[in-house]
Amino acid sequence: MFAMQPRTLGVLVAYAADVTLGDPRRGHPVAAFGRAAAALERLTYRDDRFAGAAHVALLIGFVTLLGALAQRSAGRFRLTAATALATWVSLGGTSLTRTGEAMAELIERGDVGAARLLLPSLCGRDPWALDRAGLTRAALESVAENTSDAEVAPLLWAAAGGVPGVLGYRAVNTLDSMIGYRSPRYARFGWAAARLDDAANYVGARVTAVLVVFCAPLVRGSPAGALRAWRRDAGRHPSPNAGVVEAAFAGALGVRLGGPTQYPHELEIRPTLGDGRQPAVSDLRRAVALSRLVQAGAVSVAALASYRRRP
């Protein structure tokens, strides 16, 4: 027989809360963590890797300790509630798809200015360097990458590590988004955050790609194309995880991603992912639909992973 653990139930409740409510509207704990990290950086910043590693260790250690204390000696109901709350505040799948839909709507009606203002909600690229086609590609790539970072990976971490696991993951991912850049300021200080995020997302990215393969037909996509692009193109991407997910999305949707990518601190020439056409707004909408399907598949995987067999 199988018994549903409090952790499993907490993961399911958190996913349902994210689908119905989205992110907390006020006082989001992740935003509070970001402010605390920025304040600490004013004390810890040095232009070297050791200082960056110490900065990351202090913050992640504090968050995971809080998570462990919240989980310790909790009764069944309290453990379920703690897991659900920690996982819910760590998820961002519904906000991701809503923003992707809003980007598609703005681009479709030709409101490039408003789309540029919205793009920073998805990624850290320079929106003012992008035209309509560039905004479409940037939004689609961000929907793909963040399907893993904002939904699949936290669900898996919650299933595997409970409250400290999912909170620690969210802390790592947030720090990477703050300091994990190759800019002059963060090339050394942000090195530890970037490498730790690569490790934390390794499994999540590949589970995401597998789910893309299985879900592709539901958005008129190609499972074979997703597999082919993943195997052929992912390794050329500078990120060991984003390349996997973006290549799978590109192959599934029959589009071509990659190319010049302008960040505020530098211009990157990304490798080509997929061998289809340039993405159109309709492809961005399909990517949003595919993201939703992958997220639903991920919660099923996470729930099964945290189930246990009763003797």
Short mmCIF file of C-alpha atoms in Angstrom, two decimals:
data_model
loop_
_atom_site.label_atom_id
_atom_site.label_comp_id
_atom_site.label_asym_id
_atom_site.label_seq_id
_atom_site.Cartn_x
_atom_site.Cartn_y
_atom_site.Cartn_z
CA MET A 1 0.00 0.00 0.00
CA PHE A 2 0.99 3.59 -0.51
CA ALA A 3 0.56 6.43 1.97
CA MET A 4 0.54 10.11 1.09
CA GLN A 5 3.21 11.85 3.11
CA PRO A 6 2.68 15.36 4.49
CA ARG A 7 5.44 16.49 2.12
CA THR A 8 3.57 15.11 -0.89
CA LEU A 9 0.33 16.76 0.14
CA GLY A 10 2.16 20.02 0.77
CA VAL A 11 3.64 19.97 -2.74
CA LEU A 12 0.20 19.38 -4.28
CA VAL A 13 -1.38 22.17 -2.20
CA ALA A 14 1.42 24.56 -3.19
CA TYR A 15 0.98 23.82 -6.88
CA ALA A 16 -2.79 24.36 -6.59
CA ALA A 17 -2.17 27.66 -4.79
CA ASP A 18 0.23 28.81 -7.51
CA VAL A 19 -2.23 27.90 -10.27
CA THR A 20 -5.18 29.65 -8.62
CA LEU A 21 -3.51 32.55 -6.81
CA GLY A 22 -0.15 33.12 -8.47
CA ASP A 23 2.57 34.79 -6.40
CA PRO A 24 1.71 36.45 -3.09
CA ARG A 25 0.63 40.00 -3.97
CA ARG A 26 2.22 41.73 -0.98
CA GLY A 27 5.18 41.03 1.24
CA HIS A 28 6.65 38.32 -0.97
CA PRO A 29 9.34 36.50 1.04
CA VAL A 30 11.59 36.19 -2.03
CA ALA A 31 11.55 39.97 -2.46
CA ALA A 32 12.38 40.38 1.23
CA PHE A 33 15.26 37.92 0.82
CA GLY A 34 16.52 39.91 -2.17
CA ARG A 35 16.52 43.13 -0.15
CA ALA A 36 18.39 41.43 2.68
CA ALA A 37 20.93 40.02 0.23
CA ALA A 38 21.49 43.45 -1.32
CA ALA A 39 21.99 44.99 2.14
CA LEU A 40 24.47 42.28 3.11
CA GLU A 41 26.35 42.74 -0.16
CA ARG A 42 27.26 46.27 0.90
CA LEU A 43 29.23 44.67 3.75
CA THR A 44 30.58 41.54 2.10
CA TYR A 45 31.46 42.72 -1.40
CA ARG A 46 35.04 42.27 -2.51
CA ASP A 47 36.22 41.65 -6.03
CA ASP A 48 37.17 38.03 -5.44
CA ARG A 49 35.61 34.58 -5.42
CA PHE A 50 36.15 33.89 -1.74
CA ALA A 51 34.11 36.92 -0.68
CA GLY A 52 31.34 35.90 -3.07
CA ALA A 53 31.34 32.35 -1.74
CA ALA A 54 31.15 33.62 1.85
CA HIS A 55 28.26 35.93 0.90
CA VAL A 56 26.35 33.05 -0.67
CA ALA A 57 27.10 30.64 2.18
CA LEU A 58 25.84 33.07 4.82
CA LEU A 59 22.55 33.68 3.06
CA ILE A 60 21.82 30.12 2.01
CA GLY A 61 22.86 28.76 5.38
CA PHE A 62 20.51 31.14 7.16
CA VAL A 63 17.55 30.29 4.90
CA THR A 64 18.04 26.53 5.08
CA LEU A 65 18.42 26.71 8.86
CA LEU A 66 15.09 28.52 9.09
CA GLY A 67 13.56 25.85 6.88
CA ALA A 68 14.98 23.04 8.99
CA LEU A 69 13.67 24.65 12.17
CA ALA A 70 10.22 25.07 10.62
CA GLN A 71 10.17 21.41 9.63
CA ARG A 72 11.70 19.97 12.81
CA SER A 73 9.35 18.06 15.10
CA ALA A 74 6.31 19.34 13.25
CA GLY A 75 3.12 17.30 13.41
CA ARG A 76 1.54 15.93 10.27
CA PHE A 77 -0.73 18.95 9.68
CA ARG A 78 1.95 21.51 10.50
CA LEU A 79 4.46 19.76 8.27
CA THR A 80 1.99 19.76 5.39
CA ALA A 81 1.25 23.45 5.95
CA ALA A 82 4.93 24.38 6.24
CA THR A 83 5.81 22.48 3.06
CA ALA A 84 2.88 24.00 1.18
CA LEU A 85 3.74 27.56 2.23
CA ALA A 86 7.48 27.25 1.56
CA THR A 87 6.85 25.65 -1.84
CA TRP A 88 4.16 28.13 -2.85
CA VAL A 89 6.36 31.17 -2.20
CA SER A 90 9.17 29.45 -4.13
CA LEU A 91 7.06 28.82 -7.25
CA GLY A 92 6.52 31.27 -10.08
CA GLY A 93 4.95 29.24 -12.87
CA THR A 94 1.63 31.07 -13.02
CA SER A 95 3.26 34.50 -12.96
CA LEU A 96 5.59 33.29 -15.71
CA THR A 97 2.79 32.16 -18.03
CA ARG A 98 0.67 35.24 -17.33
CA THR A 99 3.60 37.48 -18.20
CA GLY A 100 4.30 35.43 -21.33
CA GLU A 101 0.69 35.83 -22.41
CA ALA A 102 0.81 39.58 -21.74
CA MET A 103 4.00 39.87 -23.83
CA ALA A 104 2.34 38.03 -26.71
CA GLU A 105 -0.68 40.34 -26.53
CA LEU A 106 1.44 43.50 -26.53
CA ILE A 107 3.67 42.36 -29.39
CA GLU A 108 0.71 41.18 -31.42
CA ARG A 109 -0.95 44.58 -31.28
CA GLY A 110 2.31 46.36 -32.04
CA ASP A 111 2.84 48.02 -28.66
CA VAL A 112 6.62 47.58 -28.67
CA GLY A 113 7.17 50.23 -26.00
CA ALA A 114 4.92 48.49 -23.48
CA ALA A 115 6.48 45.12 -24.34
CA ARG A 116 9.93 46.57 -23.63
CA LEU A 117 8.74 47.80 -20.25
CA LEU A 118 7.33 44.36 -19.41
CA LEU A 119 10.33 42.29 -20.56
CA PRO A 120 12.40 42.84 -17.37
CA SER A 121 9.71 40.84 -15.55
CA LEU A 122 10.92 37.85 -17.55
CA CYS A 123 14.66 38.33 -17.98
CA GLY A 124 17.64 40.62 -17.48
CA ARG A 125 18.22 41.59 -21.12
CA ASP A 126 18.34 45.16 -22.38
CA PRO A 127 14.82 45.63 -23.76
CA TRP A 128 15.62 48.90 -25.53
CA ALA A 129 17.96 47.07 -27.90
CA LEU A 130 15.16 44.79 -29.13
CA ASP A 131 12.62 45.15 -31.91
CA ARG A 132 9.41 43.13 -32.24
CA ALA A 133 11.21 39.98 -33.40
CA GLY A 134 13.84 40.33 -30.68
CA LEU A 135 11.22 40.78 -27.98
CA THR A 136 9.39 37.67 -29.20
CA ARG A 137 12.53 35.57 -29.13
CA ALA A 138 13.61 36.91 -25.73
CA ALA A 139 10.19 36.21 -24.22
CA LEU A 140 10.05 32.68 -25.64
CA GLU A 141 13.56 31.83 -24.43
CA SER A 142 12.72 33.20 -20.98
CA VAL A 143 9.46 31.25 -20.77
CA ALA A 144 11.42 28.10 -21.62
CA GLU A 145 14.26 28.64 -19.16
CA ASN A 146 12.02 29.78 -16.32
CA THR A 147 9.67 26.84 -16.73
CA SER A 148 12.52 24.88 -15.19
CA ASP A 149 13.86 27.51 -12.77
CA ALA A 150 10.53 28.82 -11.46
CA GLU A 151 8.41 25.67 -11.38
CA VAL A 152 9.93 22.30 -12.19
CA ALA A 153 13.11 22.61 -10.11
CA PRO A 154 11.42 24.00 -6.97
CA LEU A 155 8.77 21.27 -7.11
CA LEU A 156 11.48 18.62 -7.30
CA TRP A 157 13.48 20.24 -4.49
CA ALA A 158 10.36 20.40 -2.31
CA ALA A 159 9.68 16.72 -2.97
CA ALA A 160 13.28 15.69 -2.27
CA GLY A 161 14.29 18.09 0.49
CA GLY A 162 11.13 19.41 2.07
CA VAL A 163 11.06 22.92 3.53
CA PRO A 164 14.84 23.49 3.81
CA GLY A 165 15.37 22.00 0.36
CA VAL A 166 12.94 24.23 -1.50
CA LEU A 167 13.86 27.39 0.44
CA GLY A 168 17.55 26.72 -0.12
CA TYR A 169 16.92 26.23 -3.82
CA ARG A 170 14.99 29.48 -4.09
CA ALA A 171 17.76 31.32 -2.26
CA VAL A 172 20.37 29.93 -4.68
CA ASN A 173 18.31 30.83 -7.73
CA THR A 174 17.59 34.34 -6.44
CA LEU A 175 21.24 35.01 -5.71
CA ASP A 176 22.17 33.83 -9.20
CA SER A 177 19.69 36.31 -10.68
CA MET A 178 21.21 39.09 -8.57
CA ILE A 179 24.95 38.52 -8.82
CA GLY A 180 25.56 35.54 -11.12
CA TYR A 181 26.65 37.69 -14.07
CA ARG A 182 29.88 38.01 -16.01
CA SER A 183 29.86 41.79 -15.59
CA PRO A 184 33.00 43.55 -14.30
CA ARG A 185 31.47 43.82 -10.82
CA TYR A 186 30.28 40.23 -10.50
CA ALA A 187 32.62 38.15 -12.64
CA ARG A 188 34.44 36.97 -9.51
CA PHE A 189 32.07 37.88 -6.66
CA GLY A 190 29.14 36.17 -8.37
CA TRP A 191 31.07 33.08 -9.46
CA ALA A 192 29.95 30.88 -6.55
CA ALA A 193 26.29 31.85 -6.95
CA ALA A 194 26.36 31.03 -10.66
CA ARG A 195 28.09 27.67 -10.21
CA LEU A 196 25.81 26.66 -7.33
CA ASP A 197 22.76 27.54 -9.41
CA ASP A 198 24.10 25.36 -12.24
CA ALA A 199 24.29 22.44 -9.82
CA ALA A 200 20.91 23.11 -8.20
CA ASN A 201 19.12 23.20 -11.57
CA TYR A 202 20.91 20.31 -13.26
CA VAL A 203 18.25 17.66 -12.62
CA GLY A 204 15.33 20.07 -12.98
CA ALA A 205 16.43 21.20 -16.43
CA ARG A 206 16.63 17.66 -17.72
CA VAL A 207 13.31 16.63 -16.22
CA THR A 208 11.85 19.71 -17.90
CA ALA A 209 13.30 18.67 -21.26
CA VAL A 210 11.89 15.14 -20.90
CA LEU A 211 8.46 16.59 -20.11
CA VAL A 212 8.73 18.89 -23.15
CA VAL A 213 9.27 15.83 -25.32
CA PHE A 214 6.17 14.10 -23.94
CA CYS A 215 3.96 17.23 -23.98
CA ALA A 216 4.99 18.54 -27.41
CA PRO A 217 2.14 16.86 -29.36
CA LEU A 218 -0.42 18.66 -27.19
CA VAL A 219 0.70 22.00 -28.66
CA ARG A 220 1.08 20.67 -32.21
CA GLY A 221 4.78 20.20 -31.59
CA SER A 222 7.36 17.57 -32.41
CA PRO A 223 8.76 15.16 -29.78
CA ALA A 224 11.43 14.05 -32.25
CA GLY A 225 12.37 17.67 -32.95
CA ALA A 226 12.69 18.37 -29.22
CA LEU A 227 14.95 15.35 -28.73
CA ARG A 228 17.06 16.17 -31.77
CA ALA A 229 17.65 19.81 -30.80
CA TRP A 230 18.36 18.86 -27.19
CA ARG A 231 20.99 16.29 -28.13
CA ARG A 232 22.56 18.34 -30.92
CA ASP A 233 22.45 21.94 -29.70
CA ALA A 234 22.22 22.12 -25.90
CA GLY A 235 25.92 21.55 -25.26
CA ARG A 236 26.90 24.62 -27.27
CA HIS A 237 24.96 26.97 -24.99
CA PRO A 238 27.02 28.79 -22.30
CA SER A 239 24.62 27.56 -19.61
CA PRO A 240 24.57 23.80 -18.95
CA ASN A 241 20.90 24.01 -18.00
CA ALA A 242 19.29 26.82 -19.99
CA GLY A 243 20.68 25.29 -23.17
CA VAL A 244 18.93 21.98 -22.46
CA VAL A 245 15.52 23.55 -21.86
CA GLU A 246 15.69 26.17 -24.61
CA ALA A 247 16.87 23.64 -27.17
CA ALA A 248 14.04 21.27 -26.24
CA PHE A 249 11.46 24.06 -26.56
CA ALA A 250 12.95 25.19 -29.89
CA GLY A 251 12.86 21.69 -31.36
CA ALA A 252 9.37 20.98 -30.03
CA LEU A 253 7.95 24.21 -31.47
CA GLY A 254 9.88 24.09 -34.75
CA VAL A 255 11.60 27.45 -34.21
CA ARG A 256 15.16 28.73 -34.11
CA LEU A 257 16.43 30.38 -30.94
CA GLY A 258 19.79 31.90 -29.98
CA GLY A 259 21.88 34.55 -31.69
CA PRO A 260 22.93 38.03 -30.48
CA THR A 261 21.72 38.57 -26.91
CA GLN A 262 22.19 42.03 -25.42
CA TYR A 263 22.56 42.40 -21.67
CA PRO A 264 23.18 45.73 -19.93
CA HIS A 265 26.82 44.75 -19.31
CA GLU A 266 27.68 42.94 -22.57
CA LEU A 267 26.57 41.51 -25.90
CA GLU A 268 26.61 37.71 -26.05
CA ILE A 269 26.49 35.77 -29.31
CA ARG A 270 24.49 32.70 -28.39
CA PRO A 271 24.61 29.50 -30.47
CA THR A 272 21.67 28.54 -32.64
CA LEU A 273 19.17 26.21 -30.98
CA GLY A 274 16.80 24.36 -33.29
CA ASP A 275 16.65 24.60 -37.05
CA GLY A 276 13.20 26.03 -37.72
CA ARG A 277 11.90 29.51 -38.48
CA GLN A 278 12.30 32.66 -36.44
CA PRO A 279 9.68 32.54 -33.65
CA ALA A 280 6.43 34.41 -34.20
CA VAL A 281 3.89 35.58 -31.65
CA SER A 282 1.87 32.42 -32.26
CA ASP A 283 4.94 30.39 -31.25
CA LEU A 284 5.25 32.41 -28.05
CA ARG A 285 1.65 31.52 -27.24
CA ARG A 286 2.39 27.85 -27.92
CA ALA A 287 5.44 28.09 -25.65
CA VAL A 288 3.24 29.43 -22.84
CA ALA A 289 0.79 26.56 -23.35
CA LEU A 290 3.67 24.06 -23.40
CA SER A 291 5.04 25.59 -20.18
CA ARG A 292 1.70 25.04 -18.44
CA LEU A 293 1.60 21.41 -19.54
CA VAL A 294 5.17 20.80 -18.39
CA GLN A 295 4.39 22.35 -15.02
CA ALA A 296 1.42 20.03 -14.58
CA GLY A 297 3.61 17.08 -15.50
CA ALA A 298 6.27 18.20 -13.04
CA VAL A 299 3.93 18.25 -10.05
CA SER A 300 2.96 14.67 -10.90
CA VAL A 301 6.64 13.65 -11.01
CA ALA A 302 7.32 15.47 -7.72
CA ALA A 303 4.33 13.86 -6.01
CA LEU A 304 5.39 10.39 -7.12
CA ALA A 305 8.96 11.05 -6.03
CA SER A 306 7.87 11.94 -2.49
CA TYR A 307 5.43 9.04 -2.10
CA ARG A 308 6.41 6.14 0.11
CA ARG A 309 5.32 2.56 0.26
CA ARG A 310 3.60 1.50 3.47
CA PRO A 311 4.75 -1.92 4.75
#
